[in-house]
Amino acid sequence: MTDPIQELMTEGYCVLEGAVPTNTVTELEQRCRELHLDPANRSLLQDPNDDLYQTLFSLANLEEATWEFAAHPDVLATVRGILQTGIRIGAICSKWVKPGSKAGGVHVDSTGDLPARLPEDPWLVNSMWMLSDFTESNGATLIAPGSHVRRERPPRGFPPDDPMMKKITGSRGAVVLWHAGVWHANGANTSEDEHRMGLNISYYPVWWNMYREGGHQPVWPEVFKRMPAEMQELNRHRVGRTRSGLYERP
């Protein structure tokens, strides 16, 4: 059996298959659709004007079922093995990729104020739960295996359909984890009627300043009180009502 930590450090990503029962995943996918469509949550969309590719923030507050995914023991063991320090959650958000959505820009994560030569040690492990099947045609995550060892950002305008970009396909209930420095993007949804829903959860070392992360939302105090102990430990740094005043500027 492949060691996910070794695979992630070598390839830049790993996939844990069947991590959550299918019925649990199906229920959360449907709930995410409802939350995306609720007008009350429009301000929590990353781009309210983009109907084909939607990112909805603040899911820790909006849907308690996401906590099971965020604190999944296999995911946490892998993340801790990669970061080699205490960890905390940056954000929990859902990503709905609808038919007709174009591929996103190829990028690395959370490097806005990092030097051109990126750190050798990982500064973030990101994850995407497959709440629906990720297929060749419905916008599966694209990753360039091994690109993290370059320790550099992709060239401006690097095409997402370049041969080095691999589609990470899988069945609902799987989760893909990746090194922040690996080149990646959301794929284009070229299908006629397949909707792709993913649950994106980011994990940072305890020393990372969360102010860098635009769009990340705090956990409301009354929600934090209901969380089990492990989720409280992962989220105690981001308890509040608004981003304003929550994170210290770097």
C-alpha atoms as an extended CHARMM CRD file, in Angstrom:
* protein
*
       250  EXT
         1         1  MET       CA              0.0000000000        0.0000000000        0.0000000000  PROA      1               0.0000000000
         2         2  THR       CA              1.3460000000        3.4210000000       -0.9880000000  PROA      2               0.0000000000
         3         3  ASP       CA              2.3540000000        5.7460000000        1.8290000000  PROA      3               0.0000000000
         4         4  PRO       CA              0.2830000000        8.9250000000        1.2470000000  PROA      4               0.0000000000
         5         5  ILE       CA              2.9000000000       11.1390000000        2.9230000000  PROA      5               0.0000000000
         6         6  GLN       CA              5.7000000000        9.8340000000        0.7310000000  PROA      6               0.0000000000
         7         7  GLU       CA              3.5000000000       10.0500000000       -2.3660000000  PROA      7               0.0000000000
         8         8  LEU       CA              2.4910000000       13.6330000000       -1.6240000000  PROA      8               0.0000000000
         9         9  MET       CA              6.0750000000       14.7400000000       -1.0680000000  PROA      9               0.0000000000
        10        10  THR       CA              7.2110000000       12.9730000000       -4.2500000000  PROA      10              0.0000000000
        11        11  GLU       CA              4.3470000000       13.6570000000       -6.6520000000  PROA      11              0.0000000000
        12        12  GLY       CA              2.9610000000       16.7780000000       -4.9970000000  PROA      12              0.0000000000
        13        13  TYR       CA             -0.3920000000       15.1380000000       -4.2840000000  PROA      13              0.0000000000
        14        14  CYS       CA             -2.0470000000       11.9360000000       -3.0970000000  PROA      14              0.0000000000
        15        15  VAL       CA             -5.5860000000       10.5240000000       -3.2420000000  PROA      15              0.0000000000
        16        16  LEU       CA             -7.3100000000        8.7360000000       -0.3680000000  PROA      16              0.0000000000
        17        17  GLU       CA            -10.0670000000        6.5850000000       -1.8500000000  PROA      17              0.0000000000
        18        18  GLY       CA            -13.4030000000        5.8600000000       -0.1710000000  PROA      18              0.0000000000
        19        19  ALA       CA            -12.5730000000        7.9040000000        2.9000000000  PROA      19              0.0000000000
        20        20  VAL       CA            -16.2470000000        8.6480000000        3.6860000000  PROA      20              0.0000000000
        21        21  PRO       CA            -19.3650000000        6.5200000000        2.9890000000  PROA      21              0.0000000000
        22        22  THR       CA            -21.1590000000        7.3480000000       -0.2620000000  PROA      22              0.0000000000
        23        23  ASN       CA            -24.4920000000        8.1810000000        1.3910000000  PROA      23              0.0000000000
        24        24  THR       CA            -22.8160000000       10.7270000000        3.7010000000  PROA      24              0.0000000000
        25        25  VAL       CA            -21.1200000000       12.3670000000        0.7180000000  PROA      25              0.0000000000
        26        26  THR       CA            -24.3150000000       12.4160000000       -1.3440000000  PROA      26              0.0000000000
        27        27  GLU       CA            -26.2100000000       14.1520000000        1.4590000000  PROA      27              0.0000000000
        28        28  LEU       CA            -23.5170000000       16.8060000000        1.8190000000  PROA      28              0.0000000000
        29        29  GLU       CA            -23.4090000000       17.4250000000       -1.9290000000  PROA      29              0.0000000000
        30        30  GLN       CA            -27.1420000000       18.1070000000       -1.9500000000  PROA      30              0.0000000000
        31        31  ARG       CA            -26.8400000000       20.3570000000        1.0740000000  PROA      31              0.0000000000
        32        32  CYS       CA            -24.0460000000       22.3320000000       -0.5940000000  PROA      32              0.0000000000
        33        33  ARG       CA            -26.2200000000       22.9030000000       -3.6400000000  PROA      33              0.0000000000
        34        34  GLU       CA            -28.9660000000       24.2790000000       -1.3960000000  PROA      34              0.0000000000
        35        35  LEU       CA            -26.5040000000       26.6060000000        0.3330000000  PROA      35              0.0000000000
        36        36  HSD       CA            -25.1220000000       27.8910000000       -2.9850000000  PROA      36              0.0000000000
        37        37  LEU       CA            -28.6340000000       28.6400000000       -4.2050000000  PROA      37              0.0000000000
        38        38  ASP       CA            -29.7590000000       30.3760000000       -0.9940000000  PROA      38              0.0000000000
        39        39  PRO       CA            -29.8530000000       34.1680000000       -1.5960000000  PROA      39              0.0000000000
        40        40  ALA       CA            -28.8780000000       34.7190000000        2.0590000000  PROA      40              0.0000000000
        41        41  ASN       CA            -25.4260000000       33.2840000000        1.2850000000  PROA      41              0.0000000000
        42        42  ARG       CA            -24.7140000000       35.3400000000       -1.8200000000  PROA      42              0.0000000000
        43        43  SER       CA            -22.2390000000       37.5990000000       -0.0050000000  PROA      43              0.0000000000
        44        44  LEU       CA            -20.2240000000       34.4900000000        0.9330000000  PROA      44              0.0000000000
        45        45  LEU       CA            -19.5890000000       33.5590000000       -2.7110000000  PROA      45              0.0000000000
        46        46  GLN       CA            -16.1040000000       34.3720000000       -3.9240000000  PROA      46              0.0000000000
        47        47  ASP       CA            -17.5810000000       35.8690000000       -7.1150000000  PROA      47              0.0000000000
        48        48  PRO       CA            -21.3650000000       36.3880000000       -6.9390000000  PROA      48              0.0000000000
        49        49  ASN       CA            -21.3570000000       37.2390000000      -10.6660000000  PROA      49              0.0000000000
        50        50  ASP       CA            -19.9370000000       33.8980000000      -11.8010000000  PROA      50              0.0000000000
        51        51  ASP       CA            -22.7370000000       31.3660000000      -12.0000000000  PROA      51              0.0000000000
        52        52  LEU       CA            -20.7190000000       28.5750000000      -13.6220000000  PROA      52              0.0000000000
        53        53  TYR       CA            -17.8270000000       28.3200000000      -11.1500000000  PROA      53              0.0000000000
        54        54  GLN       CA            -18.8030000000       29.0980000000       -7.5720000000  PROA      54              0.0000000000
        55        55  THR       CA            -16.8000000000       29.0540000000       -4.3480000000  PROA      55              0.0000000000
        56        56  LEU       CA            -18.8850000000       29.3570000000       -1.1730000000  PROA      56              0.0000000000
        57        57  PHE       CA            -17.0240000000       30.2830000000        2.0150000000  PROA      57              0.0000000000
        58        58  SER       CA            -18.0100000000       29.8950000000        5.6810000000  PROA      58              0.0000000000
        59        59  LEU       CA            -19.1900000000       26.2980000000        5.4280000000  PROA      59              0.0000000000
        60        60  ALA       CA            -17.9950000000       25.5380000000        8.9540000000  PROA      60              0.0000000000
        61        61  ASN       CA            -20.7910000000       27.8510000000       10.0990000000  PROA      61              0.0000000000
        62        62  LEU       CA            -23.3960000000       26.8840000000        7.5280000000  PROA      62              0.0000000000
        63        63  GLU       CA            -23.2050000000       23.0890000000        7.6610000000  PROA      63              0.0000000000
        64        64  GLU       CA            -22.1000000000       21.0240000000       10.6430000000  PROA      64              0.0000000000
        65        65  ALA       CA            -21.6860000000       17.9210000000        8.4680000000  PROA      65              0.0000000000
        66        66  THR       CA            -18.4750000000       19.4230000000        7.0520000000  PROA      66              0.0000000000
        67        67  TRP       CA            -16.7650000000       18.9830000000       10.4350000000  PROA      67              0.0000000000
        68        68  GLU       CA            -16.5060000000       15.2050000000        9.9570000000  PROA      68              0.0000000000
        69        69  PHE       CA            -14.6250000000       15.7590000000        6.7180000000  PROA      69              0.0000000000
        70        70  ALA       CA            -12.3590000000       18.4680000000        8.1490000000  PROA      70              0.0000000000
        71        71  ALA       CA            -11.2810000000       16.3050000000       11.0900000000  PROA      71              0.0000000000
        72        72  HSD       CA            -11.0310000000       13.0170000000        9.2060000000  PROA      72              0.0000000000
        73        73  PRO       CA             -8.2590000000       11.0460000000       10.9590000000  PROA      73              0.0000000000
        74        74  ASP       CA             -6.5420000000        9.8480000000        7.7720000000  PROA      74              0.0000000000
        75        75  VAL       CA             -6.4360000000       13.3900000000        6.3880000000  PROA      75              0.0000000000
        76        76  LEU       CA             -5.1270000000       14.8740000000        9.6390000000  PROA      76              0.0000000000
        77        77  ALA       CA             -2.4650000000       12.1720000000        9.9300000000  PROA      77              0.0000000000
        78        78  THR       CA             -1.2610000000       12.9290000000        6.4110000000  PROA      78              0.0000000000
        79        79  VAL       CA             -1.2870000000       16.7000000000        6.9330000000  PROA      79              0.0000000000
        80        80  ARG       CA              0.6010000000       16.4430000000       10.2230000000  PROA      80              0.0000000000
        81        81  GLY       CA              3.1070000000       14.1150000000        8.6130000000  PROA      81              0.0000000000
        82        82  ILE       CA              3.7490000000       16.6870000000        5.8870000000  PROA      82              0.0000000000
        83        83  LEU       CA              3.8270000000       19.8980000000        7.9490000000  PROA      83              0.0000000000
        84        84  GLN       CA              5.6400000000       18.3490000000       10.9230000000  PROA      84              0.0000000000
        85        85  THR       CA              4.1130000000       20.8070000000       13.3960000000  PROA      85              0.0000000000
        86        86  GLY       CA              0.7820000000       21.7630000000       14.9430000000  PROA      86              0.0000000000
        87        87  ILE       CA             -1.8420000000       22.4630000000       12.2920000000  PROA      87              0.0000000000
        88        88  ARG       CA             -4.9380000000       24.6060000000       11.9150000000  PROA      88              0.0000000000
        89        89  ILE       CA             -7.6450000000       25.0880000000        9.3330000000  PROA      89              0.0000000000
        90        90  GLY       CA             -7.5760000000       28.0410000000        6.9750000000  PROA      90              0.0000000000
        91        91  ALA       CA            -10.9800000000       27.6840000000        5.3360000000  PROA      91              0.0000000000
        92        92  ILE       CA            -13.7490000000       25.2400000000        4.5500000000  PROA      92              0.0000000000
        93        93  CYS       CA            -15.5240000000       26.0420000000        1.2940000000  PROA      93              0.0000000000
        94        94  SER       CA            -17.4690000000       24.2730000000       -1.4270000000  PROA      94              0.0000000000
        95        95  LYS       CA            -16.6950000000       24.5700000000       -5.1360000000  PROA      95              0.0000000000
        96        96  TRP       CA            -19.4800000000       23.9890000000       -7.6320000000  PROA      96              0.0000000000
        97        97  VAL       CA            -18.2480000000       23.5420000000      -11.2100000000  PROA      97              0.0000000000
        98        98  LYS       CA            -21.2010000000       23.5820000000      -13.5730000000  PROA      98              0.0000000000
        99        99  PRO       CA            -21.4030000000       22.4840000000      -17.2230000000  PROA      99              0.0000000000
       100       100  GLY       CA            -19.8170000000       25.1450000000      -19.4220000000  PROA      100             0.0000000000
       101       101  SER       CA            -17.3710000000       26.3600000000      -16.7860000000  PROA      101             0.0000000000
       102       102  LYS       CA            -13.9040000000       27.1310000000      -18.1630000000  PROA      102             0.0000000000
       103       103  ALA       CA            -10.6580000000       25.9000000000      -16.6600000000  PROA      103             0.0000000000
       104       104  GLY       CA             -9.0820000000       28.1310000000      -14.0450000000  PROA      104             0.0000000000
       105       105  GLY       CA             -5.6210000000       29.6260000000      -14.0770000000  PROA      105             0.0000000000
       106       106  VAL       CA             -2.7150000000       27.3610000000      -13.1540000000  PROA      106             0.0000000000
       107       107  HSD       CA             -1.3100000000       28.5110000000       -9.8120000000  PROA      107             0.0000000000
       108       108  VAL       CA              0.3030000000       27.6160000000       -6.5030000000  PROA      108             0.0000000000
       109       109  ASP       CA             -1.3490000000       28.3510000000       -3.1580000000  PROA      109             0.0000000000
       110       110  SER       CA             -0.7260000000       31.1210000000       -0.6310000000  PROA      110             0.0000000000
       111       111  THR       CA              2.4690000000       32.5390000000       -2.0950000000  PROA      111             0.0000000000
       112       112  GLY       CA              1.4470000000       36.1910000000       -2.4320000000  PROA      112             0.0000000000
       113       113  ASP       CA              4.2060000000       37.5250000000       -0.1960000000  PROA      113             0.0000000000
       114       114  LEU       CA              6.6890000000       34.6500000000       -0.4680000000  PROA      114             0.0000000000
       115       115  PRO       CA              9.9970000000       35.0870000000       -2.3600000000  PROA      115             0.0000000000
       116       116  ALA       CA             10.4220000000       34.0550000000       -5.9810000000  PROA      116             0.0000000000
       117       117  ARG       CA             12.3060000000       30.9630000000       -4.8320000000  PROA      117             0.0000000000
       118       118  LEU       CA              9.5890000000       29.2160000000       -2.8600000000  PROA      118             0.0000000000
       119       119  PRO       CA             10.4010000000       27.4910000000        0.4480000000  PROA      119             0.0000000000
       120       120  GLU       CA             11.6470000000       23.9350000000        0.3550000000  PROA      120             0.0000000000
       121       121  ASP       CA              9.4600000000       22.9650000000        3.3010000000  PROA      121             0.0000000000
       122       122  PRO       CA              5.6860000000       22.8870000000        2.6820000000  PROA      122             0.0000000000
       123       123  TRP       CA              3.7070000000       25.8180000000        4.1030000000  PROA      123             0.0000000000
       124       124  LEU       CA              0.2130000000       24.4710000000        3.3680000000  PROA      124             0.0000000000
       125       125  VAL       CA             -1.5570000000       21.2400000000        2.5420000000  PROA      125             0.0000000000
       126       126  ASN       CA             -4.7610000000       21.7260000000        0.6170000000  PROA      126             0.0000000000
       127       127  SER       CA             -7.4930000000       19.1560000000        0.1120000000  PROA      127             0.0000000000
       128       128  MET       CA            -10.5050000000       18.6100000000       -2.1150000000  PROA      128             0.0000000000
       129       129  TRP       CA            -13.1800000000       16.1040000000       -1.1800000000  PROA      129             0.0000000000
       130       130  MET       CA            -15.0170000000       14.6470000000       -4.1540000000  PROA      130             0.0000000000
       131       131  LEU       CA            -18.6560000000       15.1660000000       -3.2170000000  PROA      131             0.0000000000
       132       132  SER       CA            -19.5530000000       14.0740000000       -6.7380000000  PROA      132             0.0000000000
       133       133  ASP       CA            -17.5820000000       11.8810000000       -9.1110000000  PROA      133             0.0000000000
       134       134  PHE       CA            -14.6410000000       13.7910000000      -10.6100000000  PROA      134             0.0000000000
       135       135  THR       CA            -14.5130000000       12.7800000000      -14.2860000000  PROA      135             0.0000000000
       136       136  GLU       CA            -12.4880000000       13.5280000000      -17.4140000000  PROA      136             0.0000000000
       137       137  SER       CA            -15.1820000000       15.9350000000      -18.6050000000  PROA      137             0.0000000000
       138       138  ASN       CA            -16.7740000000       17.5890000000      -15.5500000000  PROA      138             0.0000000000
       139       139  GLY       CA            -13.9500000000       19.7930000000      -14.2970000000  PROA      139             0.0000000000
       140       140  ALA       CA            -11.7770000000       17.4690000000      -12.2230000000  PROA      140             0.0000000000
       141       141  THR       CA             -8.8540000000       19.1450000000      -10.4510000000  PROA      141             0.0000000000
       142       142  LEU       CA             -5.7390000000       19.5170000000      -12.6370000000  PROA      142             0.0000000000
       143       143  ILE       CA             -2.2910000000       18.9290000000      -11.1280000000  PROA      143             0.0000000000
       144       144  ALA       CA              1.2130000000       18.9050000000      -12.6180000000  PROA      144             0.0000000000
       145       145  PRO       CA              2.8550000000       15.9740000000      -10.7830000000  PROA      145             0.0000000000
       146       146  GLY       CA              6.2530000000       16.7920000000       -9.3110000000  PROA      146             0.0000000000
       147       147  SER       CA              6.0600000000       20.5050000000      -10.1410000000  PROA      147             0.0000000000
       148       148  HSD       CA              6.4310000000       21.4700000000       -6.4680000000  PROA      148             0.0000000000
       149       149  VAL       CA             10.1000000000       20.4740000000       -6.5100000000  PROA      149             0.0000000000
       150       150  ARG       CA             10.7840000000       23.3930000000       -8.8910000000  PROA      150             0.0000000000
       151       151  ARG       CA             10.0380000000       25.7600000000       -5.9990000000  PROA      151             0.0000000000
       152       152  GLU       CA              8.6760000000       28.3710000000       -8.3890000000  PROA      152             0.0000000000
       153       153  ARG       CA              5.3670000000       29.7250000000       -9.5840000000  PROA      153             0.0000000000
       154       154  PRO       CA              4.0870000000       28.6150000000      -13.0000000000  PROA      154             0.0000000000
       155       155  PRO       CA              4.8320000000       31.0350000000      -15.8540000000  PROA      155             0.0000000000
       156       156  ARG       CA              2.1690000000       33.6840000000      -16.3410000000  PROA      156             0.0000000000
       157       157  GLY       CA             -0.5490000000       32.3520000000      -18.6180000000  PROA      157             0.0000000000
       158       158  PHE       CA              0.5960000000       28.7360000000      -18.3650000000  PROA      158             0.0000000000
       159       159  PRO       CA             -2.1530000000       26.7830000000      -20.1820000000  PROA      159             0.0000000000
       160       160  PRO       CA             -4.2690000000       24.4080000000      -18.0640000000  PROA      160             0.0000000000
       161       161  ASP       CA             -4.4340000000       22.0260000000      -21.0410000000  PROA      161             0.0000000000
       162       162  ASP       CA             -0.6580000000       21.6210000000      -21.1450000000  PROA      162             0.0000000000
       163       163  PRO       CA              0.3000000000       17.9050000000      -21.3140000000  PROA      163             0.0000000000
       164       164  MET       CA              1.9990000000       18.0880000000      -17.9210000000  PROA      164             0.0000000000
       165       165  MET       CA             -1.3530000000       18.8520000000      -16.2510000000  PROA      165             0.0000000000
       166       166  LYS       CA             -3.0860000000       15.6620000000      -15.0900000000  PROA      166             0.0000000000
       167       167  LYS       CA             -6.8080000000       15.3040000000      -14.3900000000  PROA      167             0.0000000000
       168       168  ILE       CA             -7.3480000000       13.9080000000      -10.8960000000  PROA      168             0.0000000000
       169       169  THR       CA            -10.4470000000       11.7810000000      -11.3660000000  PROA      169             0.0000000000
       170       170  GLY       CA            -12.1760000000        9.6320000000       -8.7760000000  PROA      170             0.0000000000
       171       171  SER       CA            -15.4280000000        8.5370000000       -7.1780000000  PROA      171             0.0000000000
       172       172  ARG       CA            -17.4060000000       10.5240000000       -4.6480000000  PROA      172             0.0000000000
       173       173  GLY       CA            -16.0270000000        9.9700000000       -1.1710000000  PROA      173             0.0000000000
       174       174  ALA       CA            -12.3800000000       10.2160000000       -2.2250000000  PROA      174             0.0000000000
       175       175  VAL       CA            -10.1900000000       13.1350000000       -1.2020000000  PROA      175             0.0000000000
       176       176  VAL       CA             -7.1440000000       14.5480000000       -2.9780000000  PROA      176             0.0000000000
       177       177  LEU       CA             -4.4970000000       16.3320000000       -0.8960000000  PROA      177             0.0000000000
       178       178  TRP       CA             -1.7590000000       18.4690000000       -2.4260000000  PROA      178             0.0000000000
       179       179  HSD       CA              1.3860000000       20.4010000000       -1.5730000000  PROA      179             0.0000000000
       180       180  ALA       CA              0.8300000000       24.1690000000       -1.8060000000  PROA      180             0.0000000000
       181       181  GLY       CA              3.7000000000       24.4850000000       -4.2610000000  PROA      181             0.0000000000
       182       182  VAL       CA              2.3730000000       22.0310000000       -6.8430000000  PROA      182             0.0000000000
       183       183  TRP       CA              0.9840000000       23.6460000000      -10.0090000000  PROA      183             0.0000000000
       184       184  HSD       CA             -2.7570000000       23.0950000000      -10.1800000000  PROA      184             0.0000000000
       185       185  ALA       CA             -6.0970000000       24.4590000000      -11.4150000000  PROA      185             0.0000000000
       186       186  ASN       CA             -9.7470000000       23.5650000000      -11.6780000000  PROA      186             0.0000000000
       187       187  GLY       CA            -10.5160000000       21.8170000000      -14.9450000000  PROA      187             0.0000000000
       188       188  ALA       CA            -13.0690000000       22.8970000000      -17.5370000000  PROA      188             0.0000000000
       189       189  ASN       CA            -16.4950000000       21.2880000000      -17.3090000000  PROA      189             0.0000000000
       190       190  THR       CA            -17.0910000000       20.2780000000      -20.9280000000  PROA      190             0.0000000000
       191       191  SER       CA            -19.9470000000       17.9030000000      -20.1300000000  PROA      191             0.0000000000
       192       192  GLU       CA            -23.5620000000       18.5200000000      -21.0350000000  PROA      192             0.0000000000
       193       193  ASP       CA            -25.1170000000       17.7770000000      -17.6690000000  PROA      193             0.0000000000
       194       194  GLU       CA            -22.4660000000       16.6680000000      -15.1110000000  PROA      194             0.0000000000
       195       195  HSD       CA            -22.1160000000       18.9530000000      -12.1030000000  PROA      195             0.0000000000
       196       196  ARG       CA            -18.8830000000       18.7110000000      -10.1060000000  PROA      196             0.0000000000
       197       197  MET       CA            -19.0400000000       19.5840000000       -6.3930000000  PROA      197             0.0000000000
       198       198  GLY       CA            -15.9410000000       19.6220000000       -4.2250000000  PROA      198             0.0000000000
       199       199  LEU       CA            -15.3310000000       20.4120000000       -0.5660000000  PROA      199             0.0000000000
       200       200  ASN       CA            -12.0930000000       22.3790000000       -0.2380000000  PROA      200             0.0000000000
       201       201  ILE       CA            -10.3690000000       22.4040000000        3.1770000000  PROA      201             0.0000000000
       202       202  SER       CA             -6.9640000000       24.0160000000        3.7050000000  PROA      202             0.0000000000
       203       203  TYR       CA             -4.5240000000       23.2140000000        6.5220000000  PROA      203             0.0000000000
       204       204  TYR       CA             -1.7180000000       25.5120000000        7.6680000000  PROA      204             0.0000000000
       205       205  PRO       CA              1.0470000000       25.2690000000       10.2640000000  PROA      205             0.0000000000
       206       206  VAL       CA              0.2650000000       27.0400000000       13.5340000000  PROA      206             0.0000000000
       207       207  TRP       CA              2.7250000000       29.8620000000       12.7890000000  PROA      207             0.0000000000
       208       208  TRP       CA              1.0400000000       30.9560000000        9.5270000000  PROA      208             0.0000000000
       209       209  ASN       CA             -0.5860000000       34.4090000000        9.5890000000  PROA      209             0.0000000000
       210       210  MET       CA             -4.1390000000       33.9460000000        8.3020000000  PROA      210             0.0000000000
       211       211  TYR       CA             -4.4940000000       37.5890000000        7.2970000000  PROA      211             0.0000000000
       212       212  ARG       CA             -2.8410000000       36.6220000000        4.0100000000  PROA      212             0.0000000000
       213       213  GLU       CA             -5.8110000000       34.5100000000        3.0010000000  PROA      213             0.0000000000
       214       214  GLY       CA             -8.4890000000       36.5670000000        1.3100000000  PROA      214             0.0000000000
       215       215  GLY       CA            -12.0240000000       35.2360000000        1.5480000000  PROA      215             0.0000000000
       216       216  HSD       CA            -11.4110000000       33.0640000000        4.5970000000  PROA      216             0.0000000000
       217       217  GLN       CA            -14.2070000000       33.5720000000        7.1010000000  PROA      217             0.0000000000
       218       218  PRO       CA            -14.1930000000       33.3030000000       10.9140000000  PROA      218             0.0000000000
       219       219  VAL       CA            -16.0360000000       30.6430000000       12.8700000000  PROA      219             0.0000000000
       220       220  TRP       CA            -18.9420000000       32.2050000000       14.7400000000  PROA      220             0.0000000000
       221       221  PRO       CA            -18.6250000000       31.9280000000       18.5600000000  PROA      221             0.0000000000
       222       222  GLU       CA            -21.8700000000       29.9830000000       18.9730000000  PROA      222             0.0000000000
       223       223  VAL       CA            -20.7270000000       27.5060000000       16.2960000000  PROA      223             0.0000000000
       224       224  PHE       CA            -17.3190000000       27.1060000000       17.9180000000  PROA      224             0.0000000000
       225       225  LYS       CA            -19.0040000000       26.1510000000       21.2260000000  PROA      225             0.0000000000
       226       226  ARG       CA            -20.8130000000       23.2540000000       19.5130000000  PROA      226             0.0000000000
       227       227  MET       CA            -17.6890000000       21.8560000000       17.8810000000  PROA      227             0.0000000000
       228       228  PRO       CA            -16.0290000000       18.7210000000       19.2720000000  PROA      228             0.0000000000
       229       229  ALA       CA            -12.6550000000       19.1970000000       20.9440000000  PROA      229             0.0000000000
       230       230  GLU       CA            -10.5390000000       18.3660000000       17.8890000000  PROA      230             0.0000000000
       231       231  MET       CA            -12.4210000000       20.8210000000       15.6610000000  PROA      231             0.0000000000
       232       232  GLN       CA            -12.0610000000       23.4920000000       18.3380000000  PROA      232             0.0000000000
       233       233  GLU       CA             -8.3140000000       22.9050000000       18.3880000000  PROA      233             0.0000000000
       234       234  LEU       CA             -8.1820000000       23.2630000000       14.5950000000  PROA      234             0.0000000000
       235       235  ASN       CA            -10.2930000000       26.4320000000       14.5730000000  PROA      235             0.0000000000
       236       236  ARG       CA             -9.6560000000       28.2990000000       17.8530000000  PROA      236             0.0000000000
       237       237  HSD       CA             -7.5400000000       30.9150000000       16.0240000000  PROA      237             0.0000000000
       238       238  ARG       CA            -10.4400000000       32.0790000000       13.8490000000  PROA      238             0.0000000000
       239       239  VAL       CA            -13.3700000000       32.6070000000       16.1930000000  PROA      239             0.0000000000
       240       240  GLY       CA            -15.2380000000       35.8410000000       15.5760000000  PROA      240             0.0000000000
       241       241  ARG       CA            -17.9820000000       37.5720000000       13.6420000000  PROA      241             0.0000000000
       242       242  THR       CA            -16.0960000000       39.2090000000       10.7720000000  PROA      242             0.0000000000
       243       243  ARG       CA            -12.5990000000       39.1510000000        9.2850000000  PROA      243             0.0000000000
       244       244  SER       CA            -12.0670000000       42.7290000000       10.4560000000  PROA      244             0.0000000000
       245       245  GLY       CA             -9.8210000000       42.6850000000       13.5040000000  PROA      245             0.0000000000
       246       246  LEU       CA             -9.6080000000       38.8990000000       13.6150000000  PROA      246             0.0000000000
       247       247  TYR       CA             -6.2600000000       38.4240000000       11.8940000000  PROA      247             0.0000000000
       248       248  GLU       CA             -3.2070000000       40.5230000000       12.5930000000  PROA      248             0.0000000000
       249       249  ARG       CA             -1.6100000000       42.1010000000        9.5350000000  PROA      249             0.0000000000
       250       250  PRO       CA              1.7480000000       40.5510000000        8.6110000000  PROA      250             0.0000000000
